[in-house]
């Protein structure tokens, strides 16, 4: 809108007196003008004595318009300059009360004050007219006599009262511009005149009175930037909604901001994805609630968004649906909208005008938990990808993600991931007891119900013991159960080895003679799997060798029982 601002700058410095700012309904003509004026006053002082904003909404006479000028006047220059201009006006004034003024020779302010009793007798009452803050008590007609070199904005011309004719109003504008040297801004939407005769009459005076005309036709982004700053809560989400739904009505954009601001303090300590989801849905639903026109209501939008992927919205664009529904579907598709836990509380706020704090906080907590789990799950996958696809010394990167995931309880949703994490960290000498204890504490009911299966495959002894204690099972380990697990998966833990090395040659003999199922596999892939075990210390090597010697001793004992058994032991086990 820089080109419009430059035109307004030129207008204020030129000989032109009357300018029109026209545009569609709700596009923010007034908001733009006030924003421009505020910035202009800060950066480049305005030379007019005072500024007045007067809405013609409901005004039924020229006298009411004049009263509006006096009631809204705000000075633009210094006190000293105001006094100088007032004194000049008093000296030049030759109205019906001009003779009274000549009786006084004090300062301009004293003259104005001393003038009051006489004016009161002339007009029957006294009324404040804020020409400036230091002068008060002038009645309307007298005060209007001092209106000169003002900057005056008349808004809502098309919404004037029926008692005020366009001819009378334009006559007042002409008087202000030519006789009183005022700069006049007229703001209206020429498409909104209820009476065609009013528009026709306005156009008949347009050429004679109006010097310049501006069409304010902003883009959605331009109006958005008038309302939102980059640091405002929900800036990015609201911007996407405004652009996707082509929202140019500045009042609606301001309503969106009000809804977001009302919820700002709830989101101070939470993930940005949580606040973004809220802001996106709040902006869409606020648009539907406050906008005038053909579009789905916020209740219909909630129904359309609930359940399934945002891609489902594309089915709304079929030929069987209305044009407004198809338009909504396209915009919602751009935003990838789906149902949100926030939809209900947002609509409740729009209906009632207040937040249900407990409901909002509960929704935030639930979504925060979901967002954190999603983020940690992604980081979890990245960590294992790093482990599988790199030979860098990046243990700390991998372990850091695993620690964070365990802190957040993420792997609990996948029991296997939890076991993998604690086993990985344990293997590198890290203490995982506090994570194991937290897991047991949090999942007691599910453990009791058997939700995590048996504890046979659990390597961590603390976790295994905790699981067994909760389910109340007095676990009795046997040779057959142990070697069956080992032979099936080729995996064993310290508890398995500790159990096996405690067994004697006689124990193994009795087990072999009990004719268990898959005996050959259990011996070859279970017990003799430890032939490939590489102990770290000599002591461990001696213990494992002692256990294997006990197994061989049991087999030798069986080979002595018959020639057939001797052949079996020789052929099958090379003993």
Short mmCIF file of N, CA and C in Angstrom, two decimals, residues 25-26 247 249 252 286-298 323-325 328:
data_model
loop_
_atom_site.label_atom_id
_atom_site.label_comp_id
_atom_site.label_asym_id
_atom_site.label_seq_id
_atom_site.Cartn_x
_atom_site.Cartn_y
_atom_site.Cartn_z
N UNK A 25 -16.69 -3.43 0.96
CA UNK A 25 -17.12 -3.52 2.35
C UNK A 25 -16.12 -4.34 3.15
N UNK A 26 -15.71 -3.80 4.28
CA UNK A 26 -14.87 -4.55 5.21
C UNK A 26 -13.42 -4.70 4.84
N UNK A 247 -8.99 -13.93 2.74
CA UNK A 247 -9.71 -13.06 3.67
C UNK A 247 -9.16 -11.64 3.57
N UNK A 249 -11.34 -8.95 4.59
CA UNK A 249 -12.09 -8.16 5.56
C UNK A 249 -11.25 -7.95 6.81
N UNK A 252 -12.64 -9.08 10.19
CA UNK A 252 -12.55 -10.51 10.45
C UNK A 252 -11.13 -10.88 10.87
N UNK A 286 -12.76 -19.10 13.46
CA UNK A 286 -13.12 -17.70 13.69
C UNK A 286 -13.55 -17.05 12.38
N UNK A 287 -12.86 -17.36 11.30
CA UNK A 287 -13.27 -16.84 9.98
C UNK A 287 -14.70 -17.28 9.66
N UNK A 288 -15.00 -18.56 9.88
CA UNK A 288 -16.34 -19.06 9.58
C UNK A 288 -17.39 -18.42 10.48
N UNK A 289 -17.02 -18.15 11.72
CA UNK A 289 -17.98 -17.60 12.69
C UNK A 289 -18.29 -16.13 12.42
N UNK A 290 -17.28 -15.36 12.08
CA UNK A 290 -17.45 -13.91 11.98
C UNK A 290 -17.68 -13.39 10.56
N UNK A 291 -17.36 -14.18 9.56
CA UNK A 291 -17.49 -13.70 8.19
C UNK A 291 -18.95 -13.71 7.75
N UNK A 292 -19.30 -12.73 6.95
CA UNK A 292 -20.62 -12.67 6.34
C UNK A 292 -20.49 -13.18 4.91
N UNK A 293 -21.35 -14.10 4.53
CA UNK A 293 -21.28 -14.62 3.17
C UNK A 293 -21.63 -16.08 3.12
N UNK A 294 -21.49 -16.66 1.95
CA UNK A 294 -21.83 -18.07 1.75
C UNK A 294 -20.60 -18.94 1.97
N UNK A 295 -20.59 -19.62 3.09
CA UNK A 295 -19.52 -20.56 3.40
C UNK A 295 -20.02 -21.47 4.51
N UNK A 296 -19.38 -22.61 4.72
CA UNK A 296 -19.83 -23.51 5.79
C UNK A 296 -19.70 -22.84 7.15
N UNK A 297 -20.60 -23.20 8.06
CA UNK A 297 -20.50 -22.70 9.44
C UNK A 297 -19.37 -23.43 10.16
N UNK A 298 -19.00 -22.91 11.32
CA UNK A 298 -17.92 -23.56 12.07
C UNK A 298 -18.33 -24.97 12.51
N UNK A 323 -21.06 -24.63 -4.47
CA UNK A 323 -19.85 -23.92 -4.84
C UNK A 323 -19.06 -23.49 -3.60
N UNK A 324 -19.78 -23.02 -2.56
CA UNK A 324 -19.07 -22.57 -1.36
C UNK A 324 -18.39 -23.73 -0.64
N UNK A 325 -19.02 -24.91 -0.68
CA UNK A 325 -18.42 -26.08 -0.04
C UNK A 325 -17.19 -26.53 -0.82
N UNK A 328 -14.41 -24.11 -0.04
CA UNK A 328 -13.84 -24.40 1.28
C UNK A 328 -12.92 -25.61 1.21
#
